Amino acid sequence: MSTLIQNGTVVTAESTFPADILVEGEKIKEVRPGIPVNSADRAIDAKGMLLMPGGVDAHTHLDMPFGGTTSSDDFETGTRAAAFGGTTTIVDFAIQARGTRMRDALDTWLKKAEGKACIDYGLHMIVTDLGLAGLEDMDDLVKEGVASFKLFMAYPNVLMVDDATIFRALSRTAKNGALICMHAENGSVIDVIVQKALAEGKTAPIYHGLTRPTTAEAEAVNRSIAMAEMAGVPVYIVHLSSEDALNKVREARDRGLPAFAETCPQYLLLSIEEMERPNFEGAKYVFTPPLREKKNLGKLWDGLKHDHLQVVSTDH
Amino acid sequence: MSTLIQNGTVVTAESTFPADILVEGEKIKEVRPGIPVNSADRAIDAKGMLLMPGGVDAHTHLDMPFGGTTSSDDFETGTRAAAFGGTTTIVDFAIQARGTRMRDALDTWLKKAEGKACIDYGLHMIVTDLGLAGLEDMDDLVKEGVASFKLFMAYPNVLMVDDATIFRALSRTAKNGALICMHAENGSVIDVIVQKALAEGKTAPIYHGLTRPTTAEAEAVNRSIAMAEMAGVPVYIVHLSSEDALNKVREARDRGLPAFAETCPQYLLLSIEEMERPNFEGAKYVFTPPLREKKNLGKLWDGLKHDHLQVVSTDH
Amino acid sequence: MSTLIQNGTVVTAESTFPADILVEGEKIKEVRPGIPVNSADRAIDAKGMLLMPGGVDAHTHLDMPFGGTTSSDDFETGTRAAAFGGTTTIVDFAIQARGTRMRDALDTWLKKAEGKACIDYGLHMIVTDLGLAGLEDMDDLVKEGVASFKLFMAYPNVLMVDDATIFRALSRTAKNGALICMHAENGSVIDVIVQKALAEGKTAPIYHGLTRPTTAEAEAVNRSIAMAEMAGVPVYIVHLSSEDALNKVREARDRGLPAFAETCPQYLLLSIEEMERPNFEGAKYVFTPPLREKKNLGKLWDGLKHDHLQVVSTDH
Amino acid sequence: MSTLIQNGTVVTAESTFPADILVEGEKIKEVRPGIPVNSADRAIDAKGMLLMPGGVDAHTHLDMPFGGTTSSDDFETGTRAAAFGGTTTIVDFAIQARGTRMRDALDTWLKKAEGKACIDYGLHMIVTDLGLAGLEDMDDLVKEGVASFKLFMAYPNVLMVDDATIFRALSRTAKNGALICMHAENGSVIDVIVQKALAEGKTAPIYHGLTRPTTAEAEAVNRSIAMAEMAGVPVYIVHLSSEDALNKVREARDRGLPAFAETCPQYLLLSIEEMERPNFEGAKYVFTPPLREKKNLGKLWDGLKHDHLQVVSTDH
């Protein structure tokens, strides 16, 4: 089946120009003005519209079990919403359960998506346990199309892995070509701060923000990059939220290290005040890393402008 | 009993001048020229000599069990050697055994010293286990004169403690006034590197140096300081050995943080080549952190000159 | 007149693909496979060849009088050589003589090029004297297509202008949209060093290098950027040659300032040793800024890789 | 004539202790408790008082002609005021007039002080013109006790000298052991900004502050230090007023360069708002460099604490 999109204005990284687009199956076959209408099975009139590549959201969590519940969207509602916003590819996260193999998680997540997703999707693998066969499993998954593995420095006893595990995973990518994604917050320190706040009865939403200092994020970013440097491989920091953390990425990149980072709209547009909204409304703004003080926002925008940050994803 | 030291030249932080010194018991009572000889029970002629305060060695390990053997000096031979070199005070390390209380270690070490030491001594406490009563024990030890506690980020399964333990210890010093000393090397990463080297048959002394990169030291220094910053307390890095690690201390001090560090003569005078000496002679230069590349030496001297490093100790 | 380039492989910033190119007059009209051969007046077979955009050399000096002689190429030989290397546009420098108006220099240089250049060309204007009407003249030249003005911090009494002149020129670009290009070396200091070397009989080619320290370049780069920052405009550093100078550009860009810099092949490939070649051969490597110590080369390549440097030009 | 100060408490850099002080002529002869009262011609009872070394104010301008008037204090009123505040030594500035020799300025200033000063004084020499014999004159003045020379990067056509003059003076100190003091502000840029403000009728006191950006100070500090580095000598920045400028000193000191700087009480305690006081009261706060935004104050205090700044003087 072929489709002709007519009379639109094509926008690429290079230029903007009027052109028709002929699509055969899943591939663009031709981009030029004046493609005859009878070249395709059907035609769409894009007059007055811009034709752009679809967006890629590199960080989503569809149908994810967490803290006793499940994320609000599954692969059907989530990908439909994405499509409406112009996002045509997502990369979601399969989560290895401790004591099981990554392969199992991959199967589980492929099943979650099957028959539901209406756009393209890929999967990162969250590693919680390298066990005996973990490194070999990583190699196998790369061959099947899982190109990136995420490890947590936060959430002790749940998702957090120790530095030895992170370093082993990083080192393995020198061989299998995968990319390691890091949730970079010092969860050990944060946990002590959280326990103290709980003991003091500080349980309002705002304390979620106040118990996760930017220094804990910056420290973990620095540690991630140091470990990647010792392993001789790139590293990718997910959902970077603060100037302190950004400075660590920038310094590493200035030294020429292949360190990369993404931020998310919430960190670019909102600040910690949201968590103080009355009537428990602040709870709607609870996520991790938390919203930061306002002064961070401009710094993150600057980071995008100057290529100290490379990606904007949603963390869904 | 009183002693008069006559005819010497007194050297202080302020000035150099000819003077006699009258000592009563353990206290200096008078410093001036022309103290009458009959003021004291005995007199020492220091003509042509400099009279200086005795040195303090803030980092020794006398009579210490480690790796199946014991350090070469006990409190008798060690303090005698110190005295010959002009060092009149040492601060040694008592080591808490896991699952026991710090008080026991203090008693053990006081016994090691008792009746043997011929100069003044104090004790740091090495914390390996905060357990249930660990924080209260810290407070008690401070009252008994143990003013500093050392924690290890290296040696997993032996001395290493996790970040939560370190952060709890640091936070406690805000209350009890103690100082936390850190052995700052990322032991988790180093252990993976060491296992790989062993698997490849790389067991010559030089591999002790090659398996402990300066980046692992710098990372741990950065993490120590970040945790101290979050706890709002000072921190002291022991036996700092490399420019990479020094840069982290300097940056913190430039930001006004109360971060301190010591280095040792071995890092100021020797470099990694020593470990390549033939006939296993290189093994005499095996200690931790290891000797570094020559380019580090000048940087450490500069660090002392510019107060980025505050102390020279021996690590014995 | 139209030309069809057939059977080549087109290479753009975006992709590489087989296509024909149809050129009408000076404009590319169509890029796609299978353009009929009868669409054009003549056809060129590019089978097995890559079709790329022509190079732009942003820094040449054709037919330039300097130090009592003239640069070796004029607009005929120079542009022909450029074309052979794939460079299809150059931007040369017209030089205002002190006490005259920039307009005169523009006319002189347009005449030098007229009827000789075989590729496209533009002109920067070297400002040596803002006099009374200089700022208005800048505005006029912008309207005629001179989009950039170069000022010298080196060569006192010849090309050097003072900081007031530089700052006035920079400030004017906020209105007229031009870009200021800086030759950034502290000529006042260098001149004192050179006079001392001459007085000591040090006249061999190598002394050209030894009398122009990288610190003099870094200082002038820092000053250029500081003045641009105070004027609120971008600035462009020409022929940056050293790591010290590069660090200043990088720091400014990290702060988000619109500072840009070019380097040249000579600084990427050669080092100061060349100037010590025997039999006065070293004199062939005398230019300004001079060749630097080898350790700078890798840093400049890194600078290009990480966008701390934006342009490679030849300085002809 | 001898004086005995009895019963006071002596405070030195080292310790605080009760002692008497015996002074003969201008020299302290003895510091100890219990000096017999008949040792001296007269005795002063200092019971309940602290005995400290007198303060040194390294930057005063007594009886100085400037802008058509003269500074408010001469050597009589100025030194009397100093003594009341515990300052027992000042270092004032003799000013070479252009086209004359430094020796003349020294004689003029010695005459200003003679018979008037009631405390010790020394003189820096402000160099406005190195002319033919300037460097030799510097050497001669050093022999007569002028140990430091000040040069201006501000006030074009009045006190400002060019970089060649500064670099020649700096280089000379490698031989004669003097110290160069720099007034570090880019006067060329500031002058252009001031002319523009005047043309716009902006003549209120506040514009004195707004026309002298901290970037102009930081740039000049960087340039001073770069020139001293190329000359291989120390340099001393007078009346440093802003964080931007302080950062340049700190970076240089971190690299191990012998760069020093002083700040003044006005920069530690007051901010630019003072210049907006109504009824022309703001004019009382006009001096150079001007008062800065409040955020600078804490940074300067930090600078003193961490030895990035070495001296507090008054600039009178």
PDB file of N, CA, C and O in Angstrom, chain B residues 12-14 30 32 250 253-257 302 306 308, chain D residues 12-14 30 32 250 253-257 302 306 308:
ATOM      1  N   THR B  12      59.680  29.692  66.208  1.00  0.00           N
ATOM      2  CA  THR B  12      58.219  29.547  66.275  1.00  0.00           C
ATOM      3  C   THR B  12      57.624  29.925  64.919  1.00  0.00           C
ATOM      4  O   THR B  12      58.345  30.301  64.004  1.00  0.00           O
ATOM      5  N   ALA B  13      56.307  29.833  64.822  1.00  0.00           N
ATOM      6  CA  ALA B  13      55.639  30.224  63.576  1.00  0.00           C
ATOM      7  C   ALA B  13      55.886  31.694  63.275  1.00  0.00           C
ATOM      8  O   ALA B  13      55.804  32.143  62.137  1.00  0.00           O
ATOM      9  N   GLU B  14      56.213  32.446  64.331  1.00  0.00           N
ATOM     10  CA  GLU B  14      56.331  33.900  64.205  1.00  0.00           C
ATOM     11  C   GLU B  14      57.747  34.385  63.964  1.00  0.00           C
ATOM     12  O   GLU B  14      57.994  35.274  63.171  1.00  0.00           O
ATOM     13  N   GLU B  30      58.458  29.059  80.782  1.00  0.00           N
ATOM     14  CA  GLU B  30      59.030  30.354  80.427  1.00  0.00           C
ATOM     15  C   GLU B  30      59.904  30.196  79.191  1.00  0.00           C
ATOM     16  O   GLU B  30      60.606  29.203  79.030  1.00  0.00           O
ATOM     17  N   ARG B  32      62.586  32.786  77.449  1.00  0.00           N
ATOM     18  CA  ARG B  32      63.260  34.088  77.344  1.00  0.00           C
ATOM     19  C   ARG B  32      64.757  33.871  77.557  1.00  0.00           C
ATOM     20  O   ARG B  32      65.188  32.852  78.109  1.00  0.00           O
ATOM     21  N   ARG B 250      40.504  21.221  46.077  1.00  0.00           N
ATOM     22  CA  ARG B 250      40.711  22.647  45.802  1.00  0.00           C
ATOM     23  C   ARG B 250      39.410  23.321  45.379  1.00  0.00           C
ATOM     24  O   ARG B 250      39.061  24.394  45.859  1.00  0.00           O
ATOM     25  N   ARG B 253      37.234  23.807  48.420  1.00  0.00           N
ATOM     26  CA  ARG B 253      37.734  24.888  49.268  1.00  0.00           C
ATOM     27  C   ARG B 253      37.507  26.245  48.607  1.00  0.00           C
ATOM     28  O   ARG B 253      37.192  27.226  49.286  1.00  0.00           O
ATOM     29  N   ASP B 254      37.656  26.314  47.291  1.00  0.00           N
ATOM     30  CA  ASP B 254      37.380  27.569  46.587  1.00  0.00           C
ATOM     31  C   ASP B 254      35.926  27.987  46.777  1.00  0.00           C
ATOM     32  O   ASP B 254      35.607  29.181  46.814  1.00  0.00           O
ATOM     33  N   ARG B 255      35.034  26.996  46.869  1.00  0.00           N
ATOM     34  CA  ARG B 255      33.630  27.325  47.129  1.00  0.00           C
ATOM     35  C   ARG B 255      33.397  27.632  48.609  1.00  0.00           C
ATOM     36  O   ARG B 255      32.269  27.918  49.000  1.00  0.00           O
ATOM     37  N   GLY B 256      34.439  27.540  49.418  1.00  0.00           N
ATOM     38  CA  GLY B 256      34.302  27.908  50.828  1.00  0.00           C
ATOM     39  C   GLY B 256      33.928  26.747  51.736  1.00  0.00           C
ATOM     40  O   GLY B 256      33.642  26.950  52.908  1.00  0.00           O
ATOM     41  N   LEU B 257      33.930  25.534  51.214  1.00  0.00           N
ATOM     42  CA  LEU B 257      33.571  24.383  52.041  1.00  0.00           C
ATOM     43  C   LEU B 257      34.729  24.013  52.978  1.00  0.00           C
ATOM     44  O   LEU B 257      35.892  24.124  52.605  1.00  0.00           O
ATOM     45  N   ASP B 302      52.759  21.875  45.151  1.00  0.00           N
ATOM     46  CA  ASP B 302      52.010  23.132  44.957  1.00  0.00           C
ATOM     47  C   ASP B 302      50.807  23.189  45.894  1.00  0.00           C
ATOM     48  O   ASP B 302      50.486  24.236  46.450  1.00  0.00           O
ATOM     49  N   HIS B 306      50.010  26.201  48.547  1.00  0.00           N
ATOM     50  CA  HIS B 306      48.868  27.100  48.406  1.00  0.00           C
ATOM     51  C   HIS B 306      47.703  26.735  49.320  1.00  0.00           C
ATOM     52  O   HIS B 306      46.580  27.174  49.098  1.00  0.00           O
ATOM     53  N   HIS B 308      45.969  24.122  49.602  1.00  0.00           N
ATOM     54  CA  HIS B 308      44.920  23.210  49.139  1.00  0.00           C
ATOM     55  C   HIS B 308      45.063  21.884  49.889  1.00  0.00           C
ATOM     56  O   HIS B 308      44.111  21.140  50.016  1.00  0.00           O
TER      57      HIS B 308
ATOM     58  N   THR D  12      49.278  38.130  69.914  1.00  0.00           N
ATOM     59  CA  THR D  12      50.088  37.980  68.700  1.00  0.00           C
ATOM     60  C   THR D  12      49.390  36.997  67.765  1.00  0.00           C
ATOM     61  O   THR D  12      48.325  36.469  68.096  1.00  0.00           O
ATOM     62  N   ALA D  13      50.006  36.775  66.633  1.00  0.00           N
ATOM     63  CA  ALA D  13      49.433  35.815  65.685  1.00  0.00           C
ATOM     64  C   ALA D  13      49.376  34.426  66.301  1.00  0.00           C
ATOM     65  O   ALA D  13      48.581  33.581  65.897  1.00  0.00           O
ATOM     66  N   GLU D  14      50.210  34.209  67.312  1.00  0.00           N
ATOM     67  CA  GLU D  14      50.361  32.880  67.889  1.00  0.00           C
ATOM     68  C   GLU D  14      49.513  32.646  69.124  1.00  0.00           C
ATOM     69  O   GLU D  14      48.930  31.585  69.313  1.00  0.00           O
ATOM     70  N   GLU D  30      61.649  43.989  75.193  1.00  0.00           N
ATOM     71  CA  GLU D  30      61.316  42.810  75.991  1.00  0.00           C
ATOM     72  C   GLU D  30      59.795  42.668  76.090  1.00  0.00           C
ATOM     73  O   GLU D  30      59.075  43.652  76.200  1.00  0.00           O
ATOM     74  N   ARG D  32      57.489  40.264  78.483  1.00  0.00           N
ATOM     75  CA  ARG D  32      57.314  39.186  79.470  1.00  0.00           C
ATOM     76  C   ARG D  32      56.621  39.764  80.714  1.00  0.00           C
ATOM     77  O   ARG D  32      56.612  40.987  80.926  1.00  0.00           O
ATOM     78  N   ARG D 250      41.619  34.328  42.114  1.00  0.00           N
ATOM     79  CA  ARG D 250      41.576  32.976  42.685  1.00  0.00           C
ATOM     80  C   ARG D 250      42.094  31.944  41.680  1.00  0.00           C
ATOM     81  O   ARG D 250      42.887  31.056  42.024  1.00  0.00           O
ATOM     82  N   ARG D 253      45.854  32.148  41.502  1.00  0.00           N
ATOM     83  CA  ARG D 253      46.484  31.590  42.697  1.00  0.00           C
ATOM     84  C   ARG D 253      46.351  30.070  42.718  1.00  0.00           C
ATOM     85  O   ARG D 253      47.275  29.370  43.140  1.00  0.00           O
ATOM     86  N   ASP D 254      45.207  29.573  42.248  1.00  0.00           N
ATOM     87  CA  ASP D 254      45.037  28.117  42.160  1.00  0.00           C
ATOM     88  C   ASP D 254      46.078  27.500  41.238  1.00  0.00           C
ATOM     89  O   ASP D 254      46.511  26.365  41.440  1.00  0.00           O
ATOM     90  N   ARG D 255      46.453  28.236  40.193  1.00  0.00           N
ATOM     91  CA  ARG D 255      47.508  27.749  39.301  1.00  0.00           C
ATOM     92  C   ARG D 255      48.894  27.956  39.905  1.00  0.00           C
ATOM     93  O   ARG D 255      49.895  27.615  39.280  1.00  0.00           O
ATOM     94  N   GLY D 256      48.956  28.566  41.089  1.00  0.00           N
ATOM     95  CA  GLY D 256      50.233  28.715  41.759  1.00  0.00           C
ATOM     96  C   GLY D 256      50.950  30.022  41.455  1.00  0.00           C
ATOM     97  O   GLY D 256      52.105  30.205  41.827  1.00  0.00           O
ATOM     98  N   LEU D 257      50.295  30.932  40.761  1.00  0.00           N
ATOM     99  CA  LEU D 257      50.935  32.213  40.428  1.00  0.00           C
ATOM    100  C   LEU D 257      50.980  33.123  41.652  1.00  0.00           C
ATOM    101  O   LEU D 257      50.058  33.137  42.462  1.00  0.00           O
ATOM    102  N   ASP D 302      34.241  35.943  51.807  1.00  0.00           N
ATOM    103  CA  ASP D 302      34.752  34.582  51.584  1.00  0.00           C
ATOM    104  C   ASP D 302      36.187  34.626  51.069  1.00  0.00           C
ATOM    105  O   ASP D 302      37.025  33.811  51.452  1.00  0.00           O
ATOM    106  N   HIS D 306      39.387  32.699  52.769  1.00  0.00           N
ATOM    107  CA  HIS D 306      40.075  31.595  52.109  1.00  0.00           C
ATOM    108  C   HIS D 306      41.382  32.019  51.445  1.00  0.00           C
ATOM    109  O   HIS D 306      41.899  31.315  50.593  1.00  0.00           O
ATOM    110  N   HIS D 308      42.059  34.111  49.218  1.00  0.00           N
ATOM    111  CA  HIS D 308      42.082  34.557  47.827  1.00  0.00           C
ATOM    112  C   HIS D 308      42.337  36.063  47.781  1.00  0.00           C
ATOM    113  O   HIS D 308      42.813  36.592  46.791  1.00  0.00           O
TER     114      HIS D 308
END
